[in-house]
Amino acid sequence: MAGQTGGRRHTGDIVVVGAGIIGITAAIELQSLGAKVTVMDRAGVASGTSQGNAGAFAFSDSSPLASPGIIRRAPKWLFDPLGPLAIPLPYALKITPWMYRFWRASNADQVAAGTRALTALMQVSKAHLESFMERTGTAHMLHHHGNLQLYENPAAFKAVLPIWQRRAETGVSYTVLEGNDAIAEAQAGIHPRFSRAILTPAWLGISDPKDYTVALGDYFTRQGGEIEIAAVKAIEATGEQVFLVREDGSRREADRVVVATGAWSHFLARTLGDHIPLETERGYNTTLPLGAFDLKRQLSFEEHGFIVSPLATGIRVGGAVELGGLNLPPNYARADALLKKAKAFLPALKTEGGRPWMGYRPSLPDSVPVIGPATKTSRVTYAFGHGHLGLTQSVGTAKLVAALVMGTAPEADLAPYRADRF
């Protein structure tokens, strides 16, 4: 077998729990190193949040959600139940400890550390994305359409320029656009209230995130991987043994386990004694039919917390953050509110015939995912907490996970992602 840890030779029986974009990509990377890999998921490939994201590889988006700017704006937003950041009243008390950690993570030192960690992960992801897609036969799904980040408030625009200057120091290329004519040249049909923008031409998109994840699942099985439809409710580690406990009580032994179940991952981590403050950013979107707008590139309405994305399957209008956990019913009025704003900002947008959707983004207070071993056993590796950047960070996460599991040198310092940092 390809890797060793602590002098022990791997048997190669690896189980990845979770068949979303993180789990499937990690499984393929482990498989490429010669491991025998099984993916376990309660409903199958791309059955959860991975199917409904915005379809962008946002490599320039390396700033944590927690920041001084967010903290200043949050009180105003929280009083708007349909605003960019909302907490449903029934969930407010439960999320208070997480919000305290979020506030703590918004200080300058924490933000700088989080930015470094996210940038490092983005760099690994970006370096390997296109070769990974070539290898898996999905390169035709990648689109180089760029992103246009739009502003109507001059003060808000001025405030983000230093952030972009810092990003440029890490190799991110961008162009400042000022004036309606410059913006119209990048994308026609935007309301003239938006007279300032940041254009990132190297921003990449995927034709459809569900189709992409399903295609990766098909590639994984063609290469000999197995996908088992089963819910895992616990992980048991005793000495040199690791067991996955299915919901029906049956147990499966594995040599190594990777936990990549998104917003449900902390429940499995808890069965191993790791209490990780994972919360759920409930994201809403509506996918409009093809032809609803002549959209050339992704549009980001930063002050309003939503984006408009061109997909092969339609135009997706979505975003915002609702911190409401996993059990409250969806509030599709949020998707309707985003669509109403999109119509105001893009007057020619046809809003009929859309499909609303809600997904559960796995969010940690500092926006940095957990990538590393469980504290109780190195035979279990965590890979979760990517927030709204799971697609973007998937290939880099897979590279780091494979290095951990197979005992090779990782391409980035893993300390910032450790499970016990909280």
Short mmCIF file of N, CA and C in Angstrom, two decimals, residues 90-151:
data_model
loop_
_atom_site.label_atom_id
_atom_site.label_comp_id
_atom_site.label_asym_id
_atom_site.label_seq_id
_atom_site.Cartn_x
_atom_site.Cartn_y
_atom_site.Cartn_z
N PRO A 90 -36.93 31.10 17.17
CA PRO A 90 -36.90 29.84 17.93
C PRO A 90 -35.49 29.26 18.10
N TYR A 91 -34.53 29.73 17.29
CA TYR A 91 -33.18 29.17 17.35
C TYR A 91 -32.18 30.10 18.03
N ALA A 92 -32.61 31.29 18.37
CA ALA A 92 -31.68 32.32 18.85
C ALA A 92 -30.94 31.89 20.12
N LEU A 93 -31.63 31.34 21.08
CA LEU A 93 -30.98 30.96 22.34
C LEU A 93 -29.99 29.82 22.12
N LYS A 94 -30.36 28.85 21.30
CA LYS A 94 -29.51 27.69 21.07
C LYS A 94 -28.19 28.08 20.41
N ILE A 95 -28.22 29.09 19.56
CA ILE A 95 -27.02 29.44 18.81
C ILE A 95 -26.14 30.46 19.53
N THR A 96 -26.55 30.91 20.70
CA THR A 96 -25.79 31.95 21.41
C THR A 96 -24.33 31.57 21.64
N PRO A 97 -24.00 30.36 22.09
CA PRO A 97 -22.58 30.02 22.28
C PRO A 97 -21.78 30.10 20.97
N TRP A 98 -22.38 29.69 19.88
CA TRP A 98 -21.69 29.77 18.59
C TRP A 98 -21.49 31.22 18.19
N MET A 99 -22.49 32.05 18.41
CA MET A 99 -22.37 33.46 18.08
C MET A 99 -21.27 34.13 18.90
N TYR A 100 -21.10 33.70 20.14
CA TYR A 100 -20.02 34.25 20.97
C TYR A 100 -18.67 33.89 20.36
N ARG A 101 -18.53 32.65 19.93
CA ARG A 101 -17.28 32.23 19.27
C ARG A 101 -17.08 33.00 17.96
N PHE A 102 -18.17 33.22 17.24
CA PHE A 102 -18.11 33.99 16.00
C PHE A 102 -17.61 35.41 16.28
N TRP A 103 -18.14 36.01 17.31
CA TRP A 103 -17.70 37.37 17.70
C TRP A 103 -16.22 37.36 18.06
N ARG A 104 -15.79 36.35 18.83
CA ARG A 104 -14.38 36.25 19.20
C ARG A 104 -13.49 36.10 17.96
N ALA A 105 -13.98 35.40 16.95
CA ALA A 105 -13.20 35.16 15.73
C ALA A 105 -13.12 36.38 14.83
N SER A 106 -13.86 37.44 15.16
CA SER A 106 -13.88 38.62 14.30
C SER A 106 -12.80 39.64 14.64
N ASN A 107 -11.97 39.36 15.65
CA ASN A 107 -10.89 40.31 15.94
C ASN A 107 -9.80 40.22 14.87
N ALA A 108 -9.02 41.27 14.76
CA ALA A 108 -8.07 41.40 13.64
C ALA A 108 -7.09 40.24 13.55
N ASP A 109 -6.55 39.79 14.69
CA ASP A 109 -5.58 38.70 14.67
C ASP A 109 -6.21 37.40 14.19
N GLN A 110 -7.42 37.11 14.66
CA GLN A 110 -8.12 35.90 14.25
C GLN A 110 -8.47 35.94 12.77
N VAL A 111 -8.91 37.10 12.30
CA VAL A 111 -9.25 37.24 10.89
C VAL A 111 -8.02 37.03 10.02
N ALA A 112 -6.89 37.60 10.45
CA ALA A 112 -5.65 37.43 9.68
C ALA A 112 -5.23 35.97 9.64
N ALA A 113 -5.34 35.28 10.78
CA ALA A 113 -4.97 33.86 10.82
C ALA A 113 -5.92 33.03 9.95
N GLY A 114 -7.22 33.35 10.02
CA GLY A 114 -8.18 32.63 9.20
C GLY A 114 -7.96 32.86 7.72
N THR A 115 -7.61 34.09 7.37
CA THR A 115 -7.34 34.40 5.96
C THR A 115 -6.13 33.62 5.46
N ARG A 116 -5.09 33.51 6.28
CA ARG A 116 -3.91 32.73 5.88
C ARG A 116 -4.27 31.27 5.66
N ALA A 117 -5.07 30.72 6.58
CA ALA A 117 -5.45 29.31 6.46
C ALA A 117 -6.30 29.07 5.22
N LEU A 118 -7.27 29.94 4.98
CA LEU A 118 -8.13 29.79 3.81
C LEU A 118 -7.35 29.98 2.51
N THR A 119 -6.43 30.95 2.52
CA THR A 119 -5.61 31.19 1.32
C THR A 119 -4.76 29.98 0.99
N ALA A 120 -4.15 29.37 2.01
CA ALA A 120 -3.32 28.18 1.78
C ALA A 120 -4.13 27.05 1.19
N LEU A 121 -5.35 26.84 1.71
CA LEU A 121 -6.21 25.78 1.19
C LEU A 121 -6.67 26.09 -0.23
N MET A 122 -6.98 27.36 -0.48
CA MET A 122 -7.36 27.76 -1.83
C MET A 122 -6.23 27.51 -2.83
N GLN A 123 -5.01 27.80 -2.41
CA GLN A 123 -3.87 27.64 -3.32
C GLN A 123 -3.67 26.18 -3.70
N VAL A 124 -3.81 25.28 -2.73
CA VAL A 124 -3.69 23.85 -3.03
C VAL A 124 -4.82 23.43 -3.97
N SER A 125 -6.03 23.90 -3.68
CA SER A 125 -7.18 23.55 -4.51
C SER A 125 -7.00 24.04 -5.94
N LYS A 126 -6.62 25.29 -6.08
CA LYS A 126 -6.47 25.89 -7.40
C LYS A 126 -5.36 25.20 -8.20
N ALA A 127 -4.28 24.84 -7.51
CA ALA A 127 -3.14 24.23 -8.20
C ALA A 127 -3.50 22.88 -8.82
N HIS A 128 -4.46 22.18 -8.22
CA HIS A 128 -4.75 20.81 -8.68
C HIS A 128 -6.10 20.65 -9.34
N LEU A 129 -6.92 21.70 -9.37
CA LEU A 129 -8.29 21.54 -9.86
C LEU A 129 -8.34 21.04 -11.30
N GLU A 130 -7.65 21.72 -12.19
CA GLU A 130 -7.81 21.38 -13.61
C GLU A 130 -7.24 20.01 -13.95
N SER A 131 -6.14 19.64 -13.31
CA SER A 131 -5.60 18.29 -13.55
C SER A 131 -6.54 17.22 -12.99
N PHE A 132 -7.16 17.52 -11.84
CA PHE A 132 -8.14 16.59 -11.26
C PHE A 132 -9.33 16.42 -12.21
N MET A 133 -9.80 17.51 -12.77
CA MET A 133 -10.94 17.42 -13.67
C MET A 133 -10.59 16.72 -14.98
N GLU A 134 -9.37 16.93 -15.46
CA GLU A 134 -8.92 16.20 -16.65
C GLU A 134 -8.90 14.70 -16.36
N ARG A 135 -8.37 14.36 -15.20
CA ARG A 135 -8.24 12.93 -14.85
C ARG A 135 -9.59 12.26 -14.69
N THR A 136 -10.58 13.00 -14.17
CA THR A 136 -11.89 12.40 -13.90
C THR A 136 -12.87 12.58 -15.06
N GLY A 137 -12.41 13.18 -16.15
CA GLY A 137 -13.27 13.34 -17.31
C GLY A 137 -14.36 14.40 -17.14
N THR A 138 -14.10 15.38 -16.28
CA THR A 138 -15.10 16.42 -16.02
C THR A 138 -14.64 17.80 -16.47
N ALA A 139 -13.52 17.88 -17.17
CA ALA A 139 -12.97 19.19 -17.56
C ALA A 139 -13.92 19.99 -18.42
N HIS A 140 -14.77 19.32 -19.19
CA HIS A 140 -15.71 20.05 -20.05
C HIS A 140 -16.77 20.80 -19.24
N MET A 141 -16.88 20.51 -17.96
CA MET A 141 -17.86 21.19 -17.11
C MET A 141 -17.33 22.50 -16.53
N LEU A 142 -16.04 22.76 -16.70
CA LEU A 142 -15.42 23.95 -16.12
C LEU A 142 -15.56 25.15 -17.05
N HIS A 143 -15.95 26.29 -16.49
CA HIS A 143 -16.15 27.49 -17.29
C HIS A 143 -15.35 28.65 -16.69
N HIS A 144 -14.69 29.41 -17.56
CA HIS A 144 -13.86 30.55 -17.14
C HIS A 144 -14.63 31.86 -17.39
N HIS A 145 -15.74 32.02 -16.69
CA HIS A 145 -16.58 33.18 -17.00
C HIS A 145 -16.31 34.40 -16.12
N GLY A 146 -15.61 34.25 -15.02
CA GLY A 146 -15.30 35.39 -14.18
C GLY A 146 -16.45 35.78 -13.26
N ASN A 147 -16.14 36.71 -12.36
CA ASN A 147 -17.13 37.18 -11.37
C ASN A 147 -17.10 38.70 -11.32
N LEU A 148 -18.28 39.29 -11.20
CA LEU A 148 -18.41 40.74 -11.09
C LEU A 148 -19.06 41.05 -9.74
N GLN A 149 -18.27 41.67 -8.85
CA GLN A 149 -18.74 42.01 -7.50
C GLN A 149 -19.21 43.46 -7.52
N LEU A 150 -20.49 43.68 -7.28
CA LEU A 150 -21.12 44.98 -7.53
C LEU A 150 -21.42 45.76 -6.25
N TYR A 151 -21.25 47.09 -6.33
CA TYR A 151 -21.49 47.97 -5.18
C TYR A 151 -22.27 49.19 -5.60
#
